[in-house]
GROMACS .gro file of C-alpha atoms in nm:
model
  480
    1MET     CA    1  -0.630   0.123  -3.780
    2THR     CA    2  -0.394   0.417  -3.727
    3PRO     CA    3  -0.429   0.633  -3.416
    4LYS     CA    4  -0.543   0.922  -3.636
    5THR     CA    5  -0.813   0.710  -3.798
    6GLY     CA    6  -0.922   0.586  -3.454
    7ARG     CA    7  -0.959   0.940  -3.328
    8GLN     CA    8  -1.158   1.041  -3.635
    9SER     CA    9  -1.390   0.740  -3.608
   10GLY     CA   10  -1.450   0.822  -3.242
   11LEU     CA   11  -1.539   1.187  -3.304
   12ILE     CA   12  -1.903   1.131  -3.402
   13PRO     CA   13  -1.978   0.895  -3.108
   14LEU     CA   14  -1.810   1.149  -2.878
   15LEU     CA   15  -2.028   1.432  -3.012
   16VAL     CA   16  -2.342   1.216  -2.989
   17ILE     CA   17  -2.280   1.118  -2.626
   18ALA     CA   18  -2.184   1.473  -2.522
   19THR     CA   19  -2.485   1.626  -2.700
   20THR     CA   20  -2.717   1.373  -2.538
   21GLN     CA   21  -2.596   1.470  -2.192
   22LEU     CA   22  -2.610   1.840  -2.273
   23MET     CA   23  -2.971   1.817  -2.394
   24LEU     CA   24  -3.090   1.618  -2.094
   25VAL     CA   25  -2.926   1.842  -1.833
   26LEU     CA   26  -3.017   2.160  -2.021
   27ASP     CA   27  -3.381   2.065  -1.977
   28ASP     CA   28  -3.338   2.081  -1.599
   29SER     CA   29  -3.290   2.458  -1.611
   30ILE     CA   30  -3.425   2.592  -1.941
   31VAL     CA   31  -3.788   2.547  -1.838
   32ASN     CA   32  -3.735   2.730  -1.507
   33ILE     CA   33  -3.679   3.059  -1.690
   34ALA     CA   34  -4.005   3.015  -1.883
   35LEU     CA   35  -4.226   2.937  -1.580
   36PRO     CA   36  -4.375   3.289  -1.538
   37SER     CA   37  -4.466   3.300  -1.909
   38ILE     CA   38  -4.616   2.949  -1.894
   39GLN     CA   39  -4.820   3.048  -1.590
   40ARG     CA   40  -4.962   3.357  -1.762
   41ASP     CA   41  -5.033   3.189  -2.095
   42LEU     CA   42  -5.195   2.868  -1.968
   43GLY     CA   43  -5.338   3.007  -1.645
   44VAL     CA   44  -5.144   2.756  -1.433
   45GLY     CA   45  -5.226   2.780  -1.063
   46ALA     CA   46  -4.949   2.844  -0.811
   47LEU     CA   47  -5.009   2.498  -0.662
   48HIS     CA   48  -4.950   2.320  -0.993
   49LEU     CA   49  -4.673   2.536  -1.142
   50PRO     CA   50  -4.384   2.360  -0.960
   51TRP     CA   51  -4.491   2.032  -1.122
   52VAL     CA   52  -4.386   2.162  -1.462
   53VAL     CA   53  -4.034   2.114  -1.321
   54ASN     CA   54  -4.094   1.841  -1.064
   55ALA     CA   55  -4.260   1.597  -1.307
   56TYR     CA   56  -3.936   1.582  -1.505
   57ILE     CA   57  -3.714   1.546  -1.197
   58LEU     CA   58  -3.939   1.279  -1.045
   59ALA     CA   59  -3.957   1.059  -1.356
   60PHE     CA   60  -3.590   1.107  -1.441
   61GLY     CA   61  -3.456   1.031  -1.093
   62ALA     CA   62  -3.693   0.743  -1.022
   63LEU     CA   63  -3.647   0.552  -1.349
   64LEU     CA   64  -3.270   0.579  -1.394
   65LEU     CA   65  -3.196   0.235  -1.247
   66LEU     CA   66  -3.454   0.076  -1.472
   67GLY     CA   67  -3.315   0.256  -1.777
   68GLY     CA   68  -2.960   0.146  -1.700
   69ARG     CA   69  -3.055  -0.218  -1.655
   70ILE     CA   70  -3.266  -0.222  -1.972
   71GLY     CA   71  -2.960  -0.099  -2.160
   72ASP     CA   72  -2.747  -0.379  -2.018
   73LEU     CA   73  -2.999  -0.643  -2.127
   74TRP     CA   74  -3.143  -0.508  -2.453
   75GLY     CA   75  -2.848  -0.312  -2.590
   76ARG     CA   76  -2.727   0.036  -2.499
   77ARG     CA   77  -2.751   0.198  -2.841
   78ARG     CA   78  -3.105   0.072  -2.891
   79THR     CA   79  -3.212   0.187  -2.545
   80LEU     CA   80  -3.051   0.529  -2.591
   81GLN     CA   81  -3.223   0.571  -2.928
   82LEU     CA   82  -3.561   0.478  -2.779
   83GLY     CA   83  -3.505   0.721  -2.491
   84ILE     CA   84  -3.414   1.008  -2.725
   85ALA     CA   85  -3.715   0.933  -2.947
   86ILE     CA   86  -3.947   0.947  -2.643
   87PHE     CA   87  -3.778   1.270  -2.531
   88VAL     CA   88  -3.824   1.435  -2.872
   89LEU     CA   89  -4.191   1.336  -2.898
   90ALA     CA   90  -4.256   1.454  -2.542
   91SER     CA   91  -4.086   1.787  -2.621
   92LEU     CA   92  -4.313   1.829  -2.922
   93ALA     CA   93  -4.619   1.753  -2.707
   94GLY     CA   94  -4.502   1.999  -2.440
   95GLY     CA   95  -4.448   2.275  -2.693
   96LEU     CA   96  -4.793   2.221  -2.843
   97GLY     CA   97  -4.965   2.170  -2.507
   98GLN     CA   98  -5.272   2.384  -2.438
   99SER     CA   99  -5.334   2.282  -2.076
  100THR     CA  100  -5.148   2.227  -1.750
  101GLU     CA  101  -5.229   1.855  -1.755
  102VAL     CA  102  -5.079   1.801  -2.100
  103LEU     CA  103  -4.767   1.997  -2.007
  104VAL     CA  104  -4.707   1.803  -1.684
  105ILE     CA  105  -4.759   1.468  -1.861
  106ALA     CA  106  -4.519   1.577  -2.137
  107ARG     CA  107  -4.258   1.670  -1.876
  108ALA     CA  108  -4.294   1.329  -1.709
  109ALA     CA  109  -4.252   1.162  -2.049
  110GLN     CA  110  -3.938   1.369  -2.104
  111GLY     CA  111  -3.811   1.232  -1.772
  112LEU     CA  112  -3.881   0.876  -1.888
  113GLY     CA  113  -3.686   0.935  -2.209
  114ALA     CA  114  -3.400   1.095  -2.016
  115ALA     CA  115  -3.385   0.802  -1.772
  116MET     CA  116  -3.341   0.561  -2.064
  117ALA     CA  117  -3.083   0.775  -2.244
  118ALA     CA  118  -2.861   0.918  -1.969
  119PRO     CA  119  -2.714   0.603  -1.806
  120ASN     CA  120  -2.660   0.438  -2.143
  121ALA     CA  121  -2.481   0.744  -2.280
  122LEU     CA  122  -2.234   0.720  -1.990
  123ALA     CA  123  -2.199   0.342  -2.027
  124LEU     CA  124  -2.130   0.383  -2.398
  125ILE     CA  125  -1.818   0.583  -2.312
  126SER     CA  126  -1.673   0.274  -2.149
  127THR     CA  127  -1.768   0.041  -2.432
  128THR     CA  128  -1.693   0.274  -2.725
  129PHE     CA  129  -1.358   0.428  -2.635
  130GLN     CA  130  -1.097   0.166  -2.552
  131ASP     CA  131  -0.803   0.408  -2.588
  132ARG     CA  132  -0.735   0.565  -2.249
  133LYS     CA  133  -0.676   0.918  -2.382
  134MET     CA  134  -0.993   0.916  -2.590
  135ARG     CA  135  -1.197   0.773  -2.306
  136ASP     CA  136  -1.067   1.035  -2.063
  137ARG     CA  137  -1.150   1.304  -2.316
  138ALA     CA  138  -1.502   1.163  -2.350
  139LEU     CA  139  -1.548   1.153  -1.972
  140SER     CA  140  -1.423   1.511  -1.941
  141LEU     CA  141  -1.668   1.629  -2.204
  142TYR     CA  142  -1.950   1.428  -2.047
  143GLY     CA  143  -1.876   1.572  -1.702
  144GLY     CA  144  -1.854   1.921  -1.844
  145MET     CA  145  -2.193   1.888  -2.011
  146SER     CA  146  -2.349   1.784  -1.679
  147ALA     CA  147  -2.314   2.133  -1.532
  148LEU     CA  148  -2.254   2.343  -1.843
  149GLY     CA  149  -2.602   2.242  -1.960
  150ILE     CA  150  -2.752   2.424  -1.661
  151VAL     CA  151  -2.578   2.751  -1.750
  152ILE     CA  152  -2.666   2.718  -2.118
  153GLY     CA  153  -3.023   2.639  -2.016
  154LEU     CA  154  -3.050   2.964  -1.821
  155LEU     CA  155  -2.906   3.167  -2.109
  156LEU     CA  156  -3.102   2.993  -2.383
  157GLY     CA  157  -3.422   2.990  -2.178
  158GLY     CA  158  -3.403   3.365  -2.132
  159VAL     CA  159  -3.331   3.433  -2.499
  160LEU     CA  160  -3.602   3.199  -2.632
  161THR     CA  161  -3.868   3.313  -2.387
  162ASP     CA  162  -3.799   3.681  -2.454
  163THR     CA  163  -3.795   3.641  -2.834
  164LEU     CA  164  -3.986   3.339  -2.970
  165GLY     CA  165  -4.198   3.252  -2.665
  166TRP     CA  166  -4.193   2.985  -2.396
  167ARG     CA  167  -4.298   2.702  -2.629
  168TRP     CA  168  -3.954   2.715  -2.790
  169VAL     CA  169  -3.786   2.594  -2.473
  170PHE     CA  170  -3.951   2.264  -2.569
  171PHE     CA  171  -3.922   2.289  -2.946
  172ILE     CA  172  -3.544   2.348  -2.925
  173ASN     CA  173  -3.504   1.985  -2.816
  174ILE     CA  174  -3.643   1.854  -3.144
  175PRO     CA  175  -3.353   1.944  -3.378
  176ILE     CA  176  -3.099   1.851  -3.109
  177GLY     CA  177  -3.269   1.514  -3.052
  178LEU     CA  178  -3.289   1.442  -3.424
  179PHE     CA  179  -2.917   1.517  -3.456
  180VAL     CA  180  -2.845   1.268  -3.177
  181LEU     CA  181  -3.065   1.002  -3.338
  182LEU     CA  182  -2.892   1.051  -3.672
  183GLY     CA  183  -2.545   1.040  -3.521
  184SER     CA  184  -2.629   0.745  -3.294
  185ARG     CA  185  -2.590   0.515  -3.593
  186ALA     CA  186  -2.213   0.555  -3.540
  187LEU     CA  187  -2.236   0.407  -3.190
  188PRO     CA  188  -2.140   0.042  -3.129
  189THR     CA  189  -2.410  -0.204  -3.232
  190LYS     CA  190  -2.334  -0.467  -2.970
  191GLY     CA  191  -2.648  -0.638  -2.846
  192GLY     CA  192  -2.755  -0.684  -2.489
  193HIS     CA  193  -2.633  -0.942  -2.243
  194GLN     CA  194  -2.812  -1.254  -2.129
  195GLY     CA  195  -3.042  -1.218  -1.835
  196GLN     CA  196  -3.391  -1.108  -1.735
  197LEU     CA  197  -3.511  -0.776  -1.603
  198GLY     CA  198  -3.665  -0.916  -1.284
  199ILE     CA  199  -4.018  -0.779  -1.251
  200LEU     CA  200  -4.032  -0.780  -0.869
  201GLY     CA  201  -3.700  -0.596  -0.841
  202ALA     CA  202  -3.806  -0.346  -1.107
  203VAL     CA  203  -4.135  -0.274  -0.929
  204LEU     CA  204  -3.979  -0.244  -0.582
  205GLY     CA  205  -3.678  -0.042  -0.697
  206THR     CA  206  -3.877   0.197  -0.914
  207SER     CA  207  -4.147   0.244  -0.647
  208GLY     CA  208  -3.884   0.311  -0.382
  209MET     CA  209  -3.709   0.567  -0.601
  210VAL     CA  210  -4.040   0.738  -0.690
  211ALA     CA  211  -4.129   0.766  -0.321
  212LEU     CA  212  -3.782   0.893  -0.230
  213VAL     CA  213  -3.761   1.161  -0.501
  214TYR     CA  214  -4.121   1.268  -0.439
  215ALA     CA  215  -4.052   1.293  -0.062
  216ILE     CA  216  -3.749   1.513  -0.129
  217THR     CA  217  -3.957   1.730  -0.361
  218ARG     CA  218  -4.227   1.766  -0.095
  219PHE     CA  219  -3.968   1.857   0.169
  220GLY     CA  220  -3.850   2.140  -0.058
  221GLU     CA  221  -4.205   2.267  -0.109
  222ALA     CA  222  -4.357   2.227   0.237
  223GLY     CA  223  -4.065   2.192   0.480
  224PHE     CA  224  -3.922   1.903   0.679
  225THR     CA  225  -4.230   1.860   0.898
  226ASP     CA  226  -4.468   1.795   0.609
  227PRO     CA  227  -4.667   1.480   0.705
  228ALA     CA  228  -4.705   1.357   0.347
  229ALA     CA  229  -4.330   1.392   0.285
  230LEU     CA  230  -4.250   1.202   0.607
  231VAL     CA  231  -4.487   0.919   0.510
  232LEU     CA  232  -4.335   0.903   0.161
  233PHE     CA  233  -3.984   0.899   0.305
  234GLY     CA  234  -4.075   0.612   0.539
  235ALA     CA  235  -4.236   0.423   0.252
  236SER     CA  236  -3.928   0.472   0.035
  237ALA     CA  237  -3.701   0.343   0.312
  238LEU     CA  238  -3.918   0.031   0.354
  239LEU     CA  239  -3.947  -0.033  -0.021
  240LEU     CA  240  -3.573   0.011  -0.079
  241LEU     CA  241  -3.493  -0.218   0.217
  242VAL     CA  242  -3.716  -0.494   0.075
  243PHE     CA  243  -3.566  -0.423  -0.268
  244THR     CA  244  -3.214  -0.475  -0.133
  245LEU     CA  245  -3.312  -0.804   0.037
  246THR     CA  246  -3.473  -0.938  -0.280
  247GLN     CA  247  -3.174  -0.831  -0.492
  248ALA     CA  248  -2.941  -1.033  -0.268
  249ARG     CA  249  -3.142  -1.349  -0.346
  250SER     CA  250  -3.241  -1.280  -0.705
  251LYS     CA  251  -3.086  -1.464  -0.999
  252ASN     CA  252  -3.164  -1.162  -1.220
  253PRO     CA  253  -3.113  -0.857  -0.996
  254LEU     CA  254  -3.198  -0.511  -1.123
  255VAL     CA  255  -2.898  -0.385  -0.923
  256PRO     CA  256  -2.624  -0.648  -0.876
  257LEU     CA  257  -2.509  -0.596  -0.517
  258SER     CA  258  -2.161  -0.709  -0.622
  259LEU     CA  259  -2.113  -0.354  -0.753
  260PHE     CA  260  -2.100  -0.231  -0.394
  261ARG     CA  261  -1.826  -0.473  -0.287
  262ASP     CA  262  -1.577  -0.236  -0.445
  263ARG     CA  263  -1.514   0.025  -0.175
  264ASN     CA  264  -1.383   0.267  -0.436
  265ARG     CA  265  -1.706   0.251  -0.638
  266THR     CA  266  -1.934   0.271  -0.334
  267GLY     CA  267  -1.738   0.570  -0.209
  268ALA     CA  268  -1.778   0.736  -0.549
  269TYR     CA  269  -2.157   0.697  -0.533
  270ALA     CA  270  -2.180   0.837  -0.179
  271THR     CA  271  -1.944   1.125  -0.251
  272MET     CA  272  -2.130   1.214  -0.571
  273LEU     CA  273  -2.453   1.240  -0.373
  274LEU     CA  274  -2.298   1.499  -0.138
  275LEU     CA  275  -2.101   1.677  -0.409
  276ALA     CA  276  -2.421   1.732  -0.610
  277ILE     CA  277  -2.599   1.874  -0.305
  278GLY     CA  278  -2.342   2.151  -0.254
  279PRO     CA  279  -2.272   2.312  -0.593
  280MET     CA  280  -2.620   2.259  -0.735
  281GLY     CA  281  -2.787   2.384  -0.418
  282THR     CA  282  -2.551   2.681  -0.419
  283PHE     CA  283  -2.636   2.743  -0.784
  284TYR     CA  284  -3.006   2.754  -0.692
  285VAL     CA  285  -2.959   2.990  -0.396
  286ILE     CA  286  -2.734   3.238  -0.578
  287THR     CA  287  -2.969   3.240  -0.879
  288LEU     CA  288  -3.254   3.342  -0.647
  289TYR     CA  289  -3.032   3.600  -0.478
  290LEU     CA  290  -2.942   3.760  -0.812
  291GLN     CA  291  -3.305   3.786  -0.921
  292GLN     CA  292  -3.480   3.863  -0.591
  293VAL     CA  293  -3.220   4.076  -0.412
  294GLN     CA  294  -3.004   4.229  -0.685
  295GLN     CA  295  -3.297   4.245  -0.932
  296PHE     CA  296  -3.121   4.076  -1.224
  297SER     CA  297  -3.341   3.982  -1.520
  298PRO     CA  298  -3.354   3.613  -1.624
  299LEU     CA  299  -3.119   3.679  -1.914
  300GLN     CA  300  -2.877   3.877  -1.695
  301THR     CA  301  -2.884   3.595  -1.441
  302GLY     CA  302  -2.789   3.338  -1.702
  303ALA     CA  303  -2.506   3.558  -1.832
  304ALA     CA  304  -2.385   3.617  -1.476
  305TRP     CA  305  -2.305   3.246  -1.445
  306LEU     CA  306  -2.054   3.246  -1.732
  307PRO     CA  307  -1.758   3.234  -1.484
  308PHE     CA  308  -1.912   2.907  -1.363
  309ALA     CA  309  -1.891   2.771  -1.717
  310ALA     CA  310  -1.526   2.878  -1.744
  311GLY     CA  311  -1.434   2.711  -1.415
  312LEU     CA  312  -1.615   2.396  -1.515
  313ILE     CA  313  -1.431   2.371  -1.846
  314LEU     CA  314  -1.097   2.413  -1.669
  315GLY     CA  315  -1.181   2.164  -1.393
  316ALA     CA  316  -1.326   1.894  -1.616
  317GLY     CA  317  -1.051   1.942  -1.875
  318SER     CA  318  -0.759   1.920  -1.631
  319ALA     CA  319  -0.893   1.634  -1.415
  320PRO     CA  320  -0.795   1.345  -1.650
  321LYS     CA  321  -0.433   1.464  -1.667
  322LEU     CA  322  -0.422   1.500  -1.289
  323LEU     CA  323  -0.567   1.152  -1.243
  324LEU     CA  324  -0.278   1.005  -1.442
  325LYS     CA  325  -0.041   1.120  -1.167
  326ILE     CA  326  -0.250   1.181  -0.857
  327ALA     CA  327  -0.477   0.945  -0.666
  328PRO     CA  328  -0.854   0.981  -0.734
  329ARG     CA  329  -0.923   1.045  -0.367
  330VAL     CA  330  -0.692   1.347  -0.368
  331VAL     CA  331  -0.843   1.492  -0.687
  332ALA     CA  332  -1.203   1.435  -0.571
  333ALA     CA  333  -1.134   1.567  -0.221
  334THR     CA  334  -0.957   1.874  -0.358
  335GLY     CA  335  -1.254   1.940  -0.586
  336ALA     CA  336  -1.503   1.909  -0.300
  337LEU     CA  337  -1.299   2.135  -0.072
  338LEU     CA  338  -1.255   2.399  -0.343
  339SER     CA  339  -1.633   2.403  -0.384
  340ALA     CA  340  -1.668   2.427  -0.005
  341VAL     CA  341  -1.441   2.734  -0.003
  342ALA     CA  342  -1.656   2.890  -0.277
  343ALA     CA  343  -1.980   2.821  -0.085
  344LEU     CA  344  -1.823   2.970   0.229
  345TRP     CA  345  -1.717   3.272   0.024
  346PHE     CA  346  -2.071   3.308  -0.108
  347SER     CA  347  -2.212   3.293   0.245
  348THR     CA  348  -2.066   3.637   0.323
  349ILE     CA  349  -2.298   3.804   0.070
  350ALA     CA  350  -2.470   4.131   0.151
  351GLU     CA  351  -2.758   4.302  -0.027
  352ASP     CA  352  -2.515   4.503  -0.235
  353ALA     CA  353  -2.239   4.242  -0.287
  354SER     CA  354  -2.010   4.324  -0.578
  355TYR     CA  355  -2.055   4.089  -0.874
  356TRP     CA  356  -1.697   4.117  -1.005
  357LEU     CA  357  -1.518   4.119  -0.670
  358HIS     CA  358  -1.737   3.875  -0.476
  359LEU     CA  359  -1.975   3.665  -0.684
  360ALA     CA  360  -1.787   3.600  -1.009
  361PRO     CA  361  -1.466   3.468  -0.845
  362ALA     CA  362  -1.667   3.238  -0.617
  363MET     CA  363  -1.864   3.106  -0.917
  364PHE     CA  364  -1.538   3.019  -1.092
  365VAL     CA  365  -1.392   2.838  -0.789
  366LEU     CA  366  -1.721   2.654  -0.725
  367ALA     CA  367  -1.723   2.517  -1.080
  368LEU     CA  368  -1.351   2.440  -1.082
  369GLY     CA  369  -1.395   2.216  -0.779
  370PHE     CA  370  -1.712   2.059  -0.914
  371GLY     CA  371  -1.545   1.977  -1.247
  372LEU     CA  372  -1.249   1.811  -1.076
  373GLY     CA  373  -1.474   1.613  -0.843
  374VAL     CA  374  -1.722   1.492  -1.104
  375ILE     CA  375  -1.453   1.353  -1.336
  376ALA     CA  376  -1.265   1.178  -1.054
  377LEU     CA  377  -1.587   1.022  -0.921
  378THR     CA  378  -1.706   0.921  -1.269
  379GLN     CA  379  -1.382   0.737  -1.335
  380ALA     CA  380  -1.400   0.564  -0.997
  381ALA     CA  381  -1.759   0.453  -1.062
  382VAL     CA  382  -1.742   0.328  -1.422
  383TYR     CA  383  -1.384   0.210  -1.475
  384HIS     CA  384  -1.320  -0.164  -1.421
  385VAL     CA  385  -1.688  -0.259  -1.442
  386ASP     CA  386  -1.793  -0.580  -1.619
  387GLN     CA  387  -1.949  -0.513  -1.959
  388ASP     CA  388  -2.286  -0.658  -1.858
  389LYS     CA  389  -2.305  -0.422  -1.556
  390ALA     CA  390  -2.179  -0.097  -1.714
  391GLY     CA  391  -2.529   0.040  -1.768
  392ILE     CA  392  -2.651  -0.013  -1.413
  393ALA     CA  393  -2.319   0.112  -1.269
  394SER     CA  394  -2.362   0.431  -1.470
  395ALA     CA  395  -2.728   0.455  -1.367
  396LEU     CA  396  -2.632   0.437  -0.999
  397LEU     CA  397  -2.392   0.728  -1.044
  398ASN     CA  398  -2.657   0.927  -1.232
  399SER     CA  399  -2.911   0.845  -0.961
  400ALA     CA  400  -2.675   0.963  -0.686
  401GLN     CA  401  -2.621   1.290  -0.872
  402GLN     CA  402  -2.990   1.342  -0.952
  403ILE     CA  403  -3.099   1.269  -0.594
  404GLY     CA  404  -2.821   1.495  -0.470
  405VAL     CA  405  -2.949   1.779  -0.688
  406ALA     CA  406  -3.306   1.732  -0.563
  407LEU     CA  407  -3.189   1.702  -0.203
  408GLY     CA  408  -2.969   2.010  -0.235
  409LEU     CA  409  -3.259   2.217  -0.365
  410ALA     CA  410  -3.489   2.092  -0.088
  411VAL     CA  411  -3.244   2.132   0.202
  412LEU     CA  412  -3.104   2.471   0.107
  413ALA     CA  413  -3.446   2.613   0.012
  414ALA     CA  414  -3.591   2.496   0.345
  415VAL     CA  415  -3.298   2.644   0.543
  416ALA     CA  416  -3.323   2.976   0.359
  417ALA     CA  417  -3.700   2.999   0.414
  418THR     CA  418  -3.668   2.907   0.785
  419ILE     CA  419  -3.408   3.176   0.852
  420SER     CA  420  -3.572   3.447   0.638
  421ALA     CA  421  -3.920   3.418   0.795
  422PRO     CA  422  -3.832   3.555   1.145
  423HIS     CA  423  -3.641   3.846   0.989
  424GLU     CA  424  -3.944   3.936   0.778
  425ARG     CA  425  -4.175   3.923   1.080
  426ALA     CA  426  -3.933   4.150   1.268
  427GLY     CA  427  -3.981   4.419   1.003
  428VAL     CA  428  -3.646   4.376   0.830
  429SER     CA  429  -3.645   4.476   0.463
  430PRO     CA  430  -3.729   4.192   0.222
  431GLY     CA  431  -3.382   4.207   0.065
  432ALA     CA  432  -3.206   4.183   0.401
  433ALA     CA  433  -3.433   3.900   0.518
  434LEU     CA  434  -3.373   3.699   0.201
  435THR     CA  435  -2.999   3.760   0.218
  436ALA     CA  436  -2.987   3.633   0.576
  437GLY     CA  437  -3.162   3.312   0.474
  438TYR     CA  438  -2.944   3.262   0.169
  439SER     CA  439  -2.627   3.321   0.370
  440THR     CA  440  -2.718   3.051   0.622
  441ALA     CA  441  -2.814   2.807   0.347
  442LEU     CA  442  -2.475   2.862   0.182
  443LEU     CA  443  -2.299   2.782   0.511
  444VAL     CA  444  -2.489   2.451   0.517
  445ALA     CA  445  -2.375   2.385   0.158
  446ALA     CA  446  -2.013   2.450   0.260
  447ALA     CA  447  -2.043   2.201   0.549
  448ILE     CA  448  -2.189   1.934   0.320
  449LEU     CA  449  -1.903   1.982   0.074
  450VAL     CA  450  -1.644   1.946   0.352
  451ILE     CA  451  -1.806   1.613   0.445
  452ALA     CA  452  -1.790   1.511   0.078
  453GLY     CA  453  -1.417   1.586   0.074
  454VAL     CA  454  -1.355   1.378   0.387
  455LEU     CA  455  -1.562   1.092   0.243
  456ALA     CA  456  -1.359   1.098  -0.078
  457LEU     CA  457  -1.031   1.088   0.115
  458THR     CA  458  -1.139   0.789   0.324
  459THR     CA  459  -1.309   0.572   0.059
  460LEU     CA  460  -1.156   0.630  -0.284
  461SER     CA  461  -0.840   0.473  -0.423
  462GLY     CA  462  -0.504   0.602  -0.302
  463HIS     CA  463  -0.327   0.523  -0.629
  464PRO     CA  464  -0.355   0.667  -0.981
  465THR     CA  465  -0.559   0.460  -1.226
  466PRO     CA  466  -0.342   0.155  -1.323
  467GLU     CA  467  -0.406   0.225  -1.690
  468ALA     CA  468  -0.207   0.543  -1.649
  469GLN     CA  469   0.107   0.340  -1.686
  470ASN     CA  470   0.031   0.291  -2.053
  471SER     CA  471  -0.234   0.499  -2.221
  472ASP     CA  472  -0.196   0.301  -2.544
  473THR     CA  473  -0.273  -0.035  -2.390
  474SER     CA  474  -0.442  -0.268  -2.633
  475THR     CA  475  -0.812  -0.337  -2.617
  476ASP     CA  476  -0.760  -0.690  -2.490
  477GLU     CA  477  -0.564  -0.566  -2.190
  478LEU     CA  478  -0.826  -0.314  -2.079
  479THR     CA  479  -1.086  -0.388  -1.817
  480VAL     CA  480  -1.384  -0.158  -1.845
   0.00000   0.00000   0.00000
């Protein structure tokens, strides 16, 4: 096979994997724009409205480990196809839903489908693209879709809601999902690996993740003193402790603890958790600031984040070339610190902050750092993993990012609300009170990102990826 033929044969799998990630992440944000319309049309109470979003986050974050391990055992292409099929059917049900209950159940089913598809899409990069250049390109595109999907979701959500109605934020997934299913036939057909799922580990691990993600969600809604959230957090800690002990003794672990013996990989997971907290939490805070303080419409808010998309494309696109010459810890740490600078820059906002002079440049720098960091951490987590563990290794990285996103929203929202409340009681204007809260929350985000940079420097590899010495190494010489 000539290099040109190899690149052509890898184009469809590359598009399928990238589109899968785009669709799954897009769904995190596209529904947010439609929430007011959903509330009016279906008469959703204020207490239940957040669950239109939270049901997806909860199911997605809690079931990722299970989805990754199923892919390792039953075959990644088959598991991805099943996940996309569930996601498409759930999107159809959500779009046709006539009640709050149906909509929330449909969103949870979307989360289930996403949990089966996402880790296997990432694992398929390792098993599909043996050529280093093609694999780096695939990882760059995958990393870019992880955050670009949020911006596209805001833009597309505003357009669809304003023109065709909120139901189309669900219906739009159907043609995209069908395209992925059609193109997935070009993915490798390798079967699963020998082993069993391990029912006890699956129950303990999934229950622990459900409790953890739900606790984080409750913290964001009711604050850090919420009794139910504290009980859930304690339960998750106990369940995950027992889960870890059983995994160490199990012949068929859901999460092979050998994955954590690699300091580089463990550092990548921990850094990804913190890196996701900062930029995604910042994204949430500035989106609220634009709409609540500067009175941007939903569509204007989505368009305002276009500099973020540009920075992300540059960061994710340049990271693979940098990683050929520069150690992953330097690239990841630089990315985290660039994002920290952007969050610090954001924290100086005023009620009348200039978009072009203040907000847009910070958005670009935030995304540039995030793109660099995500690609460096993805390489560290999924390169040099045994074939039979690629799915669960990818799922752990996805879980760290998803939990980081949820934690970032909860922590920064709680900080902003805590700081804004006294200002409101003191008679300060609503805009000034909100800005004070947002500014403090952004300082917290900057501090978290600095910690992420330090963690990357102290745990990740100090040498460029060995494969950089020869990007045309044969398949037999590559260790995935």
